[in-house]
Amino acid sequence: MQQVSVIFPYLPIPAHRRRDRARQRLREMFGTIIRARKASGRSEEDMLQCLIDYRYKKDGRPTTEDEIAGLLTTMLFGAQETSSITTTWTGAYLLQFRRYLAAAVEEQKEIMKRHGDGRIDHDVLAEMDVLYRCIKEALRLQPPTPIVFRWSHADLAVTTKEGEELIVPKGQIVSASAAVANRLPHVYKDPDAYDPDRFAPGRSEDKAAGALSYISFGGGKHRCIGDAFAYLEIKTVWAHLLRNFELELVSPFPENEWNSMVVGVKGKLMVKYTRRKLVVDGN
Ligand code: HEM
């Protein structure tokens, strides 16, 4: 999505026409699924069922087919773009700062020693702390949603770290930028450096200024609910790549695509790869 789409969502440009056609097609596909589920009389334990069964607290009315299709579309794309962008940035940083790549490969070997090379499930992924910190640090430096917005429902008093008191008046839109907050020098040491160890026990810089020190997933009531799942996805991709490929970055380290709403990598990130099978003893 481009930035212009936020300000003028219905501007008659080719991108919006393609979006509307795709939205209509998705609407039809989800509609078929929703109707089939309702007609079957089955009740499954999944998100679709939650949305079908939901009743609005205000008047008790059920969700409409259109609303369910809209929510499913949002979840599908919101979650997919942010996770794939973070997967790419993680790779860019690992291949640029190869000492962390070596540490992540070493961790895979240790894990393969404990669990064998065929098993990558939830519990095994939970042991990948080094990889977790590498992803988290890429996401600190490159949050795909660099700004979140809130509507102030009441006058809000805020005290700055210098002790100055400010009032955010009721009715204002307030924005917080992860791109700025995640690099504050009084929270993060050498904030522009890629240093996954800053999250290691003993340093825990992401807690240095309280709960909102690290806001790549937003914060407060509308904080991302998919963060744990995102880490699982990204770890799965990178565990597979680290175990099966030797990788080298052949394009320059990427710049940001600021023109896009969900900010990713500008242009192509080119990587040279050689297939390999990581073995526990040796390489
Ligand atoms: C690296 C990946 C991801 C990033 C960086 C990310 C980031 C964010 C951010 C910044 C917000 C807004 C929070 C706010 O306004 O304070 C958000 C909301 C949300 N995210 Fe994610 N997200 C990611 C992955 C996912 C995944 C995988 C899912 C679902 C499986 C997901 C589901 C949601 C939902 C449902 C919300 C809305 C929460 C609400 O409004 O109450 N996200 N995400």
Coordinates of C-alpha atoms and ligand atoms in Angstrom, one line a residue:
M1 CA 0.0 0.0 0.0
Q2 CA 1.2 3.5 -0.8
Q3 CA 1.1 6.5 1.5
V4 CA -1.3 8.3 -0.8
S5 CA -3.8 5.5 -0.2
V6 CA -4.2 6.6 3.5
I7 CA -4.9 10.2 2.6
F8 CA -6.9 9.6 -0.5
P9 CA -8.1 6.0 -0.3
Y10 CA -10.5 6.3 -3.3
L11 CA -8.3 8.3 -5.7
P12 CA -8.9 6.8 -9.2
I13 CA -5.4 5.5 -9.8
P14 CA -4.5 2.0 -11.3
A15 CA -3.2 0.7 -7.9
H16 CA -6.6 1.5 -6.3
R17 CA -8.5 -0.2 -9.1
R18 CA -6.4 -3.3 -8.8
R19 CA -7.0 -3.2 -5.0
D20 CA -10.7 -2.9 -5.4
R21 CA -10.9 -5.8 -7.9
A22 CA -8.8 -8.0 -5.6
R23 CA -10.9 -7.0 -2.6
Q24 CA -14.1 -8.0 -4.4
R25 CA -12.6 -11.3 -5.4
L26 CA -11.5 -12.0 -1.8
R27 CA -14.9 -10.9 -0.6
E28 CA -16.5 -13.6 -2.8
M29 CA -14.0 -16.3 -1.7
F30 CA -14.4 -15.5 2.0
G31 CA -18.2 -15.3 1.5
T32 CA -18.3 -18.8 0.1
I33 CA -16.3 -20.1 3.0
I34 CA -18.4 -18.2 5.6
R35 CA -21.7 -19.5 4.1
A36 CA -20.4 -23.0 3.9
R37 CA -19.4 -23.0 7.5
K38 CA -22.7 -21.6 8.6
A39 CA -24.7 -24.1 6.5
S40 CA -22.7 -27.0 7.8
G41 CA -23.8 -26.4 11.4
R42 CA -20.3 -27.4 12.4
S43 CA -18.5 -25.4 15.1
E44 CA -14.7 -25.3 14.7
E45 CA -12.0 -23.9 17.1
D46 CA -10.7 -21.2 14.8
M47 CA -10.7 -17.5 14.1
L48 CA -13.5 -17.8 11.5
Q49 CA -15.8 -19.4 14.1
C50 CA -14.9 -16.6 16.6
L51 CA -15.9 -13.9 14.1
I52 CA -19.1 -15.8 13.1
D53 CA -20.2 -16.3 16.7
Y54 CA -19.3 -12.8 17.9
R55 CA -22.1 -10.5 19.0
Y56 CA -21.8 -6.8 19.4
K57 CA -21.9 -5.7 23.0
K58 CA -23.9 -2.6 22.2
D59 CA -27.0 -4.2 20.6
G60 CA -26.2 -7.9 20.5
R61 CA -26.3 -8.1 16.7
P62 CA -24.1 -10.7 14.9
T63 CA -21.3 -9.8 12.6
T64 CA -22.3 -9.4 8.9
E65 CA -20.6 -11.5 6.2
D66 CA -19.1 -8.3 4.8
E67 CA -17.5 -7.4 8.2
I68 CA -16.1 -10.9 8.7
A69 CA -14.6 -10.9 5.2
G70 CA -13.1 -7.4 5.9
L71 CA -11.6 -8.6 9.2
L72 CA -10.1 -11.7 7.6
T73 CA -8.6 -9.7 4.8
T74 CA -7.0 -7.3 7.2
M75 CA -5.6 -10.1 9.3
L76 CA -4.3 -11.9 6.3
F77 CA -2.4 -8.9 4.8
G78 CA -1.5 -6.9 7.9
A79 CA 0.2 -9.9 9.4
Q80 CA 1.8 -11.2 6.2
E81 CA 3.5 -8.0 5.1
T82 CA 5.0 -7.1 8.4
S83 CA 6.3 -10.6 9.0
S84 CA 7.8 -11.1 5.6
I85 CA 9.5 -7.7 5.7
T86 CA 11.0 -8.5 9.1
T87 CA 12.2 -11.9 7.7
T88 CA 14.0 -10.0 5.0
W89 CA 15.6 -7.4 7.3
T90 CA 16.7 -10.2 9.6
G91 CA 18.5 -11.8 6.7
A92 CA 20.1 -8.5 5.5
Y93 CA 21.5 -7.9 9.0
L94 CA 22.7 -11.4 9.6
L95 CA 24.5 -11.5 6.2
Q96 CA 26.0 -8.1 6.8
F97 CA 27.2 -8.7 10.3
R98 CA 28.4 -12.3 10.0
R99 CA 29.5 -12.7 13.6
Y100 CA 25.8 -12.9 14.5
L101 CA 25.2 -15.2 11.5
A102 CA 27.9 -17.5 12.9
A103 CA 26.3 -17.4 16.4
A104 CA 22.9 -18.2 14.9
V105 CA 24.3 -21.1 13.0
E106 CA 26.1 -22.4 16.1
E107 CA 22.8 -22.3 18.0
Q108 CA 21.1 -24.4 15.3
K109 CA 23.9 -27.0 15.7
E110 CA 23.4 -27.1 19.4
I111 CA 19.6 -27.5 18.9
M112 CA 20.1 -30.2 16.3
K113 CA 22.4 -32.0 18.8
R114 CA 19.5 -32.0 21.3
H115 CA 16.6 -32.7 19.0
G116 CA 17.9 -34.1 15.8
D117 CA 17.8 -32.3 12.4
G118 CA 14.2 -33.3 11.4
R119 CA 12.3 -31.6 14.2
I120 CA 11.3 -28.0 14.1
D121 CA 8.1 -27.6 16.2
H122 CA 6.9 -25.0 18.7
D123 CA 9.1 -26.3 21.6
V124 CA 12.2 -26.5 19.5
L125 CA 11.6 -23.0 18.1
A126 CA 11.2 -21.7 21.6
E127 CA 14.8 -22.7 22.3
M128 CA 16.2 -20.4 19.6
D129 CA 17.1 -17.5 21.8
V130 CA 20.1 -16.3 19.7
L131 CA 17.9 -16.2 16.6
Y132 CA 15.1 -14.5 18.5
R133 CA 17.4 -11.7 19.5
C134 CA 18.7 -11.3 15.9
I135 CA 15.1 -10.9 14.7
K136 CA 14.2 -8.6 17.5
E137 CA 17.1 -6.4 16.8
A138 CA 16.4 -6.2 13.1
L139 CA 12.8 -5.3 14.0
R140 CA 14.0 -2.6 16.5
L141 CA 16.0 -0.9 13.7
Q142 CA 13.5 -1.5 11.0
P143 CA 9.9 -1.5 12.3
P144 CA 7.6 -2.1 9.3
T145 CA 4.8 0.0 10.9
P146 CA 7.0 2.9 12.0
I147 CA 4.1 5.1 13.2
V148 CA 1.0 4.2 15.3
F149 CA -1.9 6.6 16.0
R150 CA -4.2 7.1 18.9
W151 CA -7.2 9.4 19.4
S152 CA -7.1 11.3 22.6
H153 CA -10.5 10.9 24.3
A154 CA -9.7 13.2 27.2
D155 CA -7.1 15.8 28.1
L156 CA -4.0 13.8 28.8
A157 CA -1.2 15.0 31.1
V158 CA 2.3 13.8 30.0
T159 CA 5.5 14.3 31.9
T160 CA 8.6 14.3 29.7
K161 CA 11.9 12.8 31.0
E162 CA 13.1 16.3 31.7
G163 CA 10.2 16.7 34.1
E164 CA 8.2 19.1 31.8
E165 CA 4.5 18.7 32.0
L166 CA 2.5 18.7 28.7
I167 CA -1.2 18.5 28.0
V168 CA -2.4 16.6 25.0
P169 CA -5.9 18.1 24.5
K170 CA -9.0 16.0 24.0
G171 CA -9.8 15.3 20.4
Q172 CA -6.3 15.3 19.0
I173 CA -4.6 12.5 17.1
V174 CA -1.4 11.5 18.7
S175 CA 1.2 9.6 16.9
A176 CA 4.1 7.6 18.3
S177 CA 7.0 6.5 16.1
A178 CA 8.8 3.3 16.6
A179 CA 11.4 4.4 14.2
V180 CA 12.3 7.2 16.6
A181 CA 11.5 5.6 20.0
N182 CA 13.4 2.4 19.2
R183 CA 16.6 4.4 18.7
L184 CA 16.5 6.7 21.7
P185 CA 20.1 7.0 23.1
H186 CA 19.0 7.1 26.7
V187 CA 17.3 3.7 26.2
Y188 CA 19.6 1.9 23.7
K189 CA 23.3 2.0 23.9
D190 CA 24.8 3.0 20.5
P191 CA 21.3 2.9 19.1
D192 CA 22.1 2.7 15.4
A193 CA 24.3 -0.3 15.8
Y194 CA 23.0 -3.8 15.1
D195 CA 23.6 -5.5 18.4
P196 CA 21.2 -8.4 19.2
D197 CA 23.0 -9.0 22.5
R198 CA 21.5 -5.8 23.9
F199 CA 18.4 -8.0 24.7
A200 CA 20.5 -10.7 26.4
P201 CA 20.0 -11.4 30.1
G202 CA 21.8 -8.8 32.1
R203 CA 21.4 -6.0 29.5
S204 CA 17.7 -6.2 28.6
E205 CA 17.8 -2.7 27.0
D206 CA 14.3 -3.2 25.8
K207 CA 13.1 -2.7 29.4
A208 CA 15.4 0.3 30.2
A209 CA 12.6 2.9 29.9
G210 CA 9.7 0.7 31.0
A211 CA 7.0 -1.1 29.0
L212 CA 7.1 1.2 26.1
S213 CA 10.9 1.1 25.5
Y214 CA 10.4 -1.2 22.4
I215 CA 7.4 -0.4 20.3
S216 CA 7.8 -2.2 17.0
F217 CA 4.6 -4.1 17.9
G218 CA 2.9 -0.9 19.2
G219 CA 1.7 -0.6 22.7
G220 CA -1.3 -0.4 25.1
K221 CA -4.8 -1.6 24.3
H222 CA -4.2 -2.1 20.5
R223 CA -0.7 -3.6 20.8
C224 CA -0.1 -6.4 18.2
I225 CA -1.6 -9.7 19.3
G226 CA 0.4 -11.6 16.7
D227 CA 3.9 -11.0 18.0
A228 CA 4.6 -14.5 19.3
F229 CA 3.2 -16.0 16.1
A230 CA 5.4 -13.6 14.0
Y231 CA 8.5 -14.8 15.9
L232 CA 7.5 -18.4 15.3
E233 CA 7.1 -17.8 11.6
I234 CA 10.3 -15.9 11.1
K235 CA 12.3 -18.3 13.2
T236 CA 10.9 -21.2 11.1
V237 CA 12.1 -19.6 7.9
W238 CA 15.5 -18.7 9.2
A239 CA 16.1 -22.0 11.0
H240 CA 15.4 -23.7 7.6
L241 CA 17.7 -21.4 5.7
L242 CA 20.5 -21.6 8.2
R243 CA 20.4 -25.4 8.2
N244 CA 20.2 -25.8 4.4
F245 CA 22.0 -22.9 2.7
E246 CA 25.2 -21.0 2.8
L247 CA 24.3 -17.4 2.1
E248 CA 26.1 -14.3 1.0
L249 CA 24.8 -10.8 0.5
V250 CA 25.7 -9.7 -3.1
S251 CA 23.6 -6.4 -3.3
P252 CA 24.5 -3.4 -1.2
F253 CA 22.8 -3.3 2.3
P254 CA 19.2 -2.2 1.5
E255 CA 17.6 1.2 2.1
N256 CA 14.0 1.7 3.3
E257 CA 11.0 2.0 1.0
W258 CA 9.5 5.0 2.7
N259 CA 6.9 5.4 0.0
S260 CA 5.1 2.4 1.2
M261 CA 2.6 2.3 4.1
V262 CA 4.2 -0.8 5.6
V263 CA 7.8 0.1 5.2
G264 CA 10.0 -2.6 3.8
V265 CA 13.2 -3.0 1.8
K266 CA 13.7 -0.7 -1.2
G267 CA 14.5 -2.6 -4.4
K268 CA 15.8 -6.1 -4.5
L269 CA 18.0 -7.8 -1.9
M270 CA 20.2 -10.1 -3.8
V271 CA 21.7 -13.1 -2.1
K272 CA 24.1 -15.8 -3.4
Y273 CA 23.3 -19.3 -2.1
T274 CA 24.9 -22.7 -2.0
R275 CA 22.9 -25.7 -0.7
R276 CA 24.4 -27.4 2.3
K277 CA 23.2 -29.7 5.0
L278 CA 24.3 -28.4 8.4
V279 CA 25.8 -31.3 10.4
V280 CA 26.3 -31.3 14.1
D281 CA 30.0 -32.1 14.1
G282 CA 31.9 -29.9 11.6
N283 CA 30.0 -28.0 9.0
Ligands
HEM1 C1 6.9 -8.7 12.6 C2 5.5 -8.9 12.5 C3 4.5 -7.9 13.0 C4 4.7 -6.5 13.3 C5 5.9 -5.7 13.2 C6 3.4 -6.1 13.8 C7 3.1 -4.8 14.2 C8 1.9 -4.4 14.6 C9 1.6 -3.0 15.1 C10 2.6 -1.9 15.1 C11 0.3 -3.0 15.4 C12 -0.5 -1.7 15.9 C13 -0.4 -1.6 17.4 C14 -0.8 -0.3 17.9 O1 -1.6 0.4 17.2 O2 -0.3 0.0 19.0 C15 -0.3 -4.3 15.2 C16 -1.6 -4.6 15.4 C17 -2.1 -5.8 15.2 N1 -1.4 -7.0 14.7 FE1 0.5 -7.1 14.3 N2 2.5 -7.1 13.7 C18 3.1 -8.2 13.2 C19 2.6 -9.5 13.0 C20 1.3 -9.8 13.3 C21 0.8 -11.2 13.1 C22 1.6 -12.4 12.6 C23 -0.6 -11.1 13.4 C24 -1.6 -12.2 13.4 C25 -1.3 -13.5 13.4 C26 -0.8 -9.7 13.8 C27 -2.1 -9.3 14.2 C28 -2.3 -8.0 14.6 C29 -3.6 -7.5 15.0 C30 -4.9 -8.3 15.0 C31 -3.5 -6.2 15.4 C32 -4.6 -5.2 15.8 C33 -4.7 -5.2 17.4 C34 -5.7 -4.3 17.9 O3 -6.0 -3.3 17.2 O4 -6.2 -4.4 19.0 N3 0.3 -9.0 13.7 N4 0.7 -5.1 14.7

